[in-house]
PDB file of C-alpha atoms in Angstrom:
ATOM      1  CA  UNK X   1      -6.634   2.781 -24.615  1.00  0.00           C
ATOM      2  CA  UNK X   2      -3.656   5.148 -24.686  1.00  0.00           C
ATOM      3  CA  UNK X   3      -4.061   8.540 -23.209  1.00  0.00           C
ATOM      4  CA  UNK X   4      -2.930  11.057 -26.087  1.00  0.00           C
ATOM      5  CA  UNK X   5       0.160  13.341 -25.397  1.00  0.00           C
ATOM      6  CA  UNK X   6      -0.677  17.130 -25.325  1.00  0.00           C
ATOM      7  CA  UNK X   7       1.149  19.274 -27.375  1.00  0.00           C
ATOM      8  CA  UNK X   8       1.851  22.739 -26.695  1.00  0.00           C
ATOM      9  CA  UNK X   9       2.567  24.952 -29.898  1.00  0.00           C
ATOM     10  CA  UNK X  10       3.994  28.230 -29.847  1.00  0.00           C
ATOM     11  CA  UNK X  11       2.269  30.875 -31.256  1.00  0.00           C
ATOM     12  CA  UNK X  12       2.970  34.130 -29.933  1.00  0.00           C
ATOM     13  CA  UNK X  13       0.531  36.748 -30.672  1.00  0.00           C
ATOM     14  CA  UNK X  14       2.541  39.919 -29.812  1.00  0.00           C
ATOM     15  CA  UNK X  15       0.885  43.702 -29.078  1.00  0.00           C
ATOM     16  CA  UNK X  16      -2.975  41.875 -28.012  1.00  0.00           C
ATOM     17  CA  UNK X  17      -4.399  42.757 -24.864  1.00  0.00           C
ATOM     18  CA  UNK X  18      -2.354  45.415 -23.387  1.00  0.00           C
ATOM     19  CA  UNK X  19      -2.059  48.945 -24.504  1.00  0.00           C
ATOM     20  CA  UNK X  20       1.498  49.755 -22.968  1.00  0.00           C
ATOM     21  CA  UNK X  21       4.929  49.181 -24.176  1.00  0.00           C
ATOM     22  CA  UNK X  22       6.752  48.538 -20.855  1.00  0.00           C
ATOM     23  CA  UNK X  23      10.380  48.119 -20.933  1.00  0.00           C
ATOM     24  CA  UNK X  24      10.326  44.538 -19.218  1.00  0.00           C
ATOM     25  CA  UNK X  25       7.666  42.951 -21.868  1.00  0.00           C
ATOM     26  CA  UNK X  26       8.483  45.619 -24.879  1.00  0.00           C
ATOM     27  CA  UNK X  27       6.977  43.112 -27.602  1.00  0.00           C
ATOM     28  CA  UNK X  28       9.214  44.397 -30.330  1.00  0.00           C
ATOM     29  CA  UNK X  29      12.382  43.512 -28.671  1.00  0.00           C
ATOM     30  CA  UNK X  30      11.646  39.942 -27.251  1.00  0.00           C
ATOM     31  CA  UNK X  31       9.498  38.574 -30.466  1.00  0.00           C
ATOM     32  CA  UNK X  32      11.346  40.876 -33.678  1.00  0.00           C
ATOM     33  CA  UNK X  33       7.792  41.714 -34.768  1.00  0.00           C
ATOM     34  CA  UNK X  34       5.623  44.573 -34.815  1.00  0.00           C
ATOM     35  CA  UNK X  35       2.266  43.430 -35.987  1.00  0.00           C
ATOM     36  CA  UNK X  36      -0.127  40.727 -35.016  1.00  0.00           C
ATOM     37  CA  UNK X  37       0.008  37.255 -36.875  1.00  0.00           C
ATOM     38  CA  UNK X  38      -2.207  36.828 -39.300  1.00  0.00           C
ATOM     39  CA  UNK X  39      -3.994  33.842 -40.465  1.00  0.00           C
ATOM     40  CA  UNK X  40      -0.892  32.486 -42.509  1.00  0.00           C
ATOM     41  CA  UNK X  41       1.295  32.638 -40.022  1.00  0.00           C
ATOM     42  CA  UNK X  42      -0.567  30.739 -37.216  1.00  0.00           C
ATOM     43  CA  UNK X  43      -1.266  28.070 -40.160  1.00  0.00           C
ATOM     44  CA  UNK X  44       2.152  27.721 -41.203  1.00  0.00           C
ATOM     45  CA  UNK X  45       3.337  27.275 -37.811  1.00  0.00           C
ATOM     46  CA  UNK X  46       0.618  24.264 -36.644  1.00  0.00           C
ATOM     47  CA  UNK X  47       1.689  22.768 -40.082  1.00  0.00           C
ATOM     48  CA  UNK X  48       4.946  23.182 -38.704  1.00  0.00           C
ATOM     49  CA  UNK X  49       4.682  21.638 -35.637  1.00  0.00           C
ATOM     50  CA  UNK X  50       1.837  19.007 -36.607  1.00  0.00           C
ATOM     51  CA  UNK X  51       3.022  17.819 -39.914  1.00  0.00           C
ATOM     52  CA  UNK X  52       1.560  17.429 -43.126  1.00  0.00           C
ATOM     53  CA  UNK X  53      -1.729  15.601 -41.715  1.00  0.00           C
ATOM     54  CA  UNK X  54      -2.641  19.209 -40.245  1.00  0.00           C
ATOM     55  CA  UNK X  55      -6.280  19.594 -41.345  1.00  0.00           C
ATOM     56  CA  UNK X  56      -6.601  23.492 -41.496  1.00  0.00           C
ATOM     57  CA  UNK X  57     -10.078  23.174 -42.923  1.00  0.00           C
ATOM     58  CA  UNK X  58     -10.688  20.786 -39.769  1.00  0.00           C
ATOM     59  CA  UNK X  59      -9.064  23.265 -37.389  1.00  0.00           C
ATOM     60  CA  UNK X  60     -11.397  26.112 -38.476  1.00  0.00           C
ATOM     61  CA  UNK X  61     -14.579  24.721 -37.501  1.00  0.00           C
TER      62      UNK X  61
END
């Protein structure tokens, strides 16, 4: 049986988990964005990188 690849997708979820605003990890400069992603987003992008046989209704279980 072949062992099944791992796949690493990016989804950055900027301003979570750290109350500061450093100047070496200042969110809104590396990532362009100043609010969370939402649901959408994080679907769009698996679809993205997973194709059109992306299951969200799968994924949400």
């Amino acid at each position: 049986m072949k062992k099944k690849k791992m796949l690493i997708v990016p989804i950055f979820i900027p301003h979570e988990g750290c109350p500061y605003r450093c100047v070496f990890c200042s969110q809104v400069d590396i990532t362009g964005t100043r609010y969370p992603a939402d649901e959408k987003h994080v679907l769009d992008t698996l679809k993205t990188y997973l194709g059109p046989d992306f299951n969200s209704n799968r994924a949400s279980k």
